[in-house]
Coordinates of C-alpha atoms in Angstrom, one line a residue:
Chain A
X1 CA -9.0 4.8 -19.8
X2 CA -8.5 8.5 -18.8
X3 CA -6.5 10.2 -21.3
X4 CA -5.0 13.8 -20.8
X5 CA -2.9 14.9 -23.9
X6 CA -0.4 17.1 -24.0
X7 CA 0.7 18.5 -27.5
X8 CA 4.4 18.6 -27.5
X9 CA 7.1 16.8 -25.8
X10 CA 9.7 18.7 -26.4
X11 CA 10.0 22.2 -27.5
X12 CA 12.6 24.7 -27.8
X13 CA 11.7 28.7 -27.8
X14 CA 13.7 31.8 -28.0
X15 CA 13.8 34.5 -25.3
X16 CA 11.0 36.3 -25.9
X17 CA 8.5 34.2 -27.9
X18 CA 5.0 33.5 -27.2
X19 CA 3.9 30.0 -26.1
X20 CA 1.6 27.8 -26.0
X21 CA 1.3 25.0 -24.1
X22 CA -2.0 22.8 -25.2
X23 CA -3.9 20.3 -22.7
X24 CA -6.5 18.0 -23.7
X25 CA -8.7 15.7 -21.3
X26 CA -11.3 13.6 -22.9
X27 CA -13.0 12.2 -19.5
X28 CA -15.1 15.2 -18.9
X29 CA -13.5 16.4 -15.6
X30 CA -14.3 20.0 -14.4
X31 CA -11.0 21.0 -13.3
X32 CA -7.6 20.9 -14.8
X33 CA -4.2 22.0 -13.6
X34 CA -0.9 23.1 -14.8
X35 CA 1.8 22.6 -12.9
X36 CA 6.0 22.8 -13.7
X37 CA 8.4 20.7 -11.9
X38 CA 12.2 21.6 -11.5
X39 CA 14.6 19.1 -9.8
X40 CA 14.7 19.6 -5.9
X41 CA 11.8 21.8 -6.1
X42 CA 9.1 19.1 -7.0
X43 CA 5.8 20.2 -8.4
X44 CA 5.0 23.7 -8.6
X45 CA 1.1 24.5 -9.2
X46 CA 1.0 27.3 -11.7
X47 CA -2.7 27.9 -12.5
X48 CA -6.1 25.8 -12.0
X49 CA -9.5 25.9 -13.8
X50 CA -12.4 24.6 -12.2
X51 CA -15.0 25.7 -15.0
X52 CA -15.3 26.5 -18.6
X53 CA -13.9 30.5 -18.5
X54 CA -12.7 30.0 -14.8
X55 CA -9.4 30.3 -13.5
X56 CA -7.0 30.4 -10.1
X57 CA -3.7 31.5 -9.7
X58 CA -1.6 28.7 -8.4
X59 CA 1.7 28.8 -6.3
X60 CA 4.0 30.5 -8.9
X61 CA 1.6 32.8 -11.7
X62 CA 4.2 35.2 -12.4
X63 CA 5.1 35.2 -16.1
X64 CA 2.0 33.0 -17.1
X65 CA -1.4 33.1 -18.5
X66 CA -4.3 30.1 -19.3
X67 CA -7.1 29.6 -21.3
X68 CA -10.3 27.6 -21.0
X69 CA -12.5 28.1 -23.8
X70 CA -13.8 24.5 -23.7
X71 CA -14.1 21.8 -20.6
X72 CA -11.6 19.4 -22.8
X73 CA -9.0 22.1 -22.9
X74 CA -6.8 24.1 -21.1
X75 CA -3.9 26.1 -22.6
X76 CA -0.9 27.4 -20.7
X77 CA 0.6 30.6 -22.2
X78 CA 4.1 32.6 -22.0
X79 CA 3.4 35.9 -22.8
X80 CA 7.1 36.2 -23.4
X81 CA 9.5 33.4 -22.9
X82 CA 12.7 33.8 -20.8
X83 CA 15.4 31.0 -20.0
X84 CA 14.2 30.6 -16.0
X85 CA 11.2 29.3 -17.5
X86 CA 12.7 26.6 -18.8
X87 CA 11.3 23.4 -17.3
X88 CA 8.7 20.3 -17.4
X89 CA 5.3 21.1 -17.5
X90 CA 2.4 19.0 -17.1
X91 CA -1.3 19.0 -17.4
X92 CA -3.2 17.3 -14.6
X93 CA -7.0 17.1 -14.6
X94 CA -9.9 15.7 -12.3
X95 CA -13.5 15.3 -10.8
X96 CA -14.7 17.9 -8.7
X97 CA -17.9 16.8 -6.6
X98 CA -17.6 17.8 -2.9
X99 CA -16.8 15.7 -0.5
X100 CA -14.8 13.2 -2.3
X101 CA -11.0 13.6 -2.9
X102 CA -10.3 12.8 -6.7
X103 CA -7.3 11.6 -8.3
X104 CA -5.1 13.8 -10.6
X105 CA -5.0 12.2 -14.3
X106 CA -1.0 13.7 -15.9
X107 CA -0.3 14.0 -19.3
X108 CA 3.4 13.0 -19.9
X109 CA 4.4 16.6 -20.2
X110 CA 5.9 19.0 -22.0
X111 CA 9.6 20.0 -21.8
X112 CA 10.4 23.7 -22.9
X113 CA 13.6 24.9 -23.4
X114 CA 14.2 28.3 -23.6
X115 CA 17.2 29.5 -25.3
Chain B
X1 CA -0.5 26.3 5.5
X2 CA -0.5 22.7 4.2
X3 CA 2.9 20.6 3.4
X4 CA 4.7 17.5 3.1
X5 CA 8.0 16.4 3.7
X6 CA 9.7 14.0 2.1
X7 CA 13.3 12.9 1.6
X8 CA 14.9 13.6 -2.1
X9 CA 17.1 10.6 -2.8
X10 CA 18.1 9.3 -4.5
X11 CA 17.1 6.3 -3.0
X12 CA 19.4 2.9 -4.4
X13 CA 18.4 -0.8 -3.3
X14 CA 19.3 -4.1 -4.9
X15 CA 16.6 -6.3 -5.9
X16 CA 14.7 -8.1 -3.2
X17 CA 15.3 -5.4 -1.0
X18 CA 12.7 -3.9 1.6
X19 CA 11.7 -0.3 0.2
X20 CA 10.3 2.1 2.4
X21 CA 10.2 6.1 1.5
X22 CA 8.9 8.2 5.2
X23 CA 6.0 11.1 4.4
X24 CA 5.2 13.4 6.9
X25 CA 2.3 15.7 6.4
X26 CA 1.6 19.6 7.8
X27 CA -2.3 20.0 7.6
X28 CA -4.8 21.2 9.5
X29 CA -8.3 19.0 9.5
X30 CA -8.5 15.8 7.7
X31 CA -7.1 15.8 4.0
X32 CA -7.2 12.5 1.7
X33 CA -3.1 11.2 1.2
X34 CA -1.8 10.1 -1.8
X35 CA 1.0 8.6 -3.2
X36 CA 2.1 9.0 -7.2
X37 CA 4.4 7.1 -9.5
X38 CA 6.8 8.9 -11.9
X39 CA 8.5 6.7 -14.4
X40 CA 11.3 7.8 -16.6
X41 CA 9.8 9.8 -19.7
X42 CA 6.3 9.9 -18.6
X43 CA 3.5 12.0 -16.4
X44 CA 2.5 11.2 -12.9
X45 CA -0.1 8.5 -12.1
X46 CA -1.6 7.3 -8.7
X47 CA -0.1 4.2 -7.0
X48 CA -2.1 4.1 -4.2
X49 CA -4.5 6.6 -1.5
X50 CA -6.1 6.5 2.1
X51 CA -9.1 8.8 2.5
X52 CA -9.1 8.8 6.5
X53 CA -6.7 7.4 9.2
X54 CA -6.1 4.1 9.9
X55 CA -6.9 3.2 5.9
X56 CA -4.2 1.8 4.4
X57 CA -3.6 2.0 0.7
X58 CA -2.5 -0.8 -1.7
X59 CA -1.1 -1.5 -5.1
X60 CA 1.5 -3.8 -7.2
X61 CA 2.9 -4.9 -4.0
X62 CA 3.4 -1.4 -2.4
X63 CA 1.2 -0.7 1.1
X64 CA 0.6 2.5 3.0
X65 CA -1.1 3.6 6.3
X66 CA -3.0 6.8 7.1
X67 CA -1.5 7.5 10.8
X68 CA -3.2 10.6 11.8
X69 CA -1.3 10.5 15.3
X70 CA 1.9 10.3 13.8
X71 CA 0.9 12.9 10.5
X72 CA 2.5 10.1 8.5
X73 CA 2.1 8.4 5.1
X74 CA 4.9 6.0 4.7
X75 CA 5.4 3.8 1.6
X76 CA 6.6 0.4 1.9
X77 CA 7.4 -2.8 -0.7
X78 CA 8.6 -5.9 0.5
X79 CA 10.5 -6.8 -2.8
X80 CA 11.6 -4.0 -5.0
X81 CA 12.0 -4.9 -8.8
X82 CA 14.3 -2.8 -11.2
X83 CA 10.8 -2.0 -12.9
X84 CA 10.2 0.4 -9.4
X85 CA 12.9 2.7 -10.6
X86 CA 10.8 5.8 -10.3
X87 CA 10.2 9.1 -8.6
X88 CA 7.4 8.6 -5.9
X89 CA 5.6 11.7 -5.0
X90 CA 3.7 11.7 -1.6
X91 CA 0.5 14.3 -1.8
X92 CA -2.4 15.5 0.2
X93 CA -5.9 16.9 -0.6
X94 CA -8.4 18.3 0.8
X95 CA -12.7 16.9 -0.5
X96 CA -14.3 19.6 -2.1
X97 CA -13.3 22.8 -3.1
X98 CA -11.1 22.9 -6.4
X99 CA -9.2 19.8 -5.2
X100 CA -5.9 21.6 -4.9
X101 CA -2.9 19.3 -4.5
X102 CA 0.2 19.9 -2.4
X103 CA 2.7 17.8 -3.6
X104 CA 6.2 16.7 -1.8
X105 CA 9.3 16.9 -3.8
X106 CA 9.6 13.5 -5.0
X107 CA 12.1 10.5 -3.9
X108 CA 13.8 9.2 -7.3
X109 CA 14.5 5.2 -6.4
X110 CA 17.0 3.5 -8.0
X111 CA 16.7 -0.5 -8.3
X112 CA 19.9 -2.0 -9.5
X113 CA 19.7 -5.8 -10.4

């Protein structure tokens, strides 16, 4: 079974912190996805990674970096926190050979409160 | 660009009850069409997908046909359980590339017994 692990599911931070979200995928998939979803805004794509170092802005970048130092990981950062980034956030990752449409695998996600 | 359109909810049926959730899509070319489970508490996970039109898609009882004259992806169940209580998210994708998903904004269903 695909696993994608996330390392906190719940989290509470103050205005202004740094955080880090952690993502861990043990099926060897090249790319891996963060995403935040609001209610009656869905999912939100943040940032993708579709190689070790390699990275794409998603839909909504502002106020976030990543990190991809190993094809298992991917780490979502706040440089510093503020409450409208209060939200879920999950970890998708998948295959990536062309010409076939993959799945997303989800880890159960994170939700940060931002106080 | 690319979206899909579906309705919010929620969505409340009795048990036995004929489910069906409408997805429209916005897309030029010929994208792969999903459609993802969200139960209470937990990540996303694929129900069911059509990779070209005319396929339809099935799993635990739930169907779905690619219809690329109608840009539609509608979800049916003959006989919802309180178990379906969910969030379904409808999606598209496109082969290749970085697999980018566009998502739609998710119909909660409520099943009461």
């Amino acid at each position: 079974d695909v696993k994608v692990t996330q390392s906190s599911r719940y989290l509470v931070k103050r205005t202004g912190e740094k955080v880090f979200l952690e993502c861990v995928q043990d099926m060897d998939h090249e790319n891996m996805f963060w995403y935040r979803q609001d209610p009656g805004l869905g999912l939100r794509l943040i940032y993708f990674s579709y190689d070790v170092k390699m990275k794409e802005k998603g839909d909504i970048p502002e106020g976030y970096s990543v990190s991809r130092e190993k094809k298992e990981r991917f780490s979502l950062i706040l440089e510093s926190a503020s409450t409208n980034q209060t939200s879920m956030y999950l970890c998708a990752s998948s295959f990536a050979l062309a010409g076939l449409s993959y799945e997303q695998y989800f880890g159960p996600g994170t939700r940060l409160t931002v106080t | 660009g690319n979206s899909v359109t579906q309705m919010e909810g929620p969505v409340t049926l009795s048990e036995e009850a004929f489910l069906t959730i409408n997805c429209t899509y916005t897309a030029t070319g010929y994208p792969s069409l999903f459609w993802y489970v969200q139960y209470p508490g937990e990540g996303l996970q694929l129900l069911l997908k059509a990779t070209k039109a005319d396929d339809k898609g099935s799993n635990k009882g739930f169907e779905a046909t690619y219809r690329k004259e109608t840009t539609s992806f509608h979800l049916e169940k003959g006989s919802v359980q309180v178990s379906d209580s969910a969030v379904y998210f409808c999606a598209l994708v496109y082969s290749g590339g970085y697999q980018k998903v566009t998502f739609g904004i998710g119909t909660k269903l409520q099943v009461i017994p």
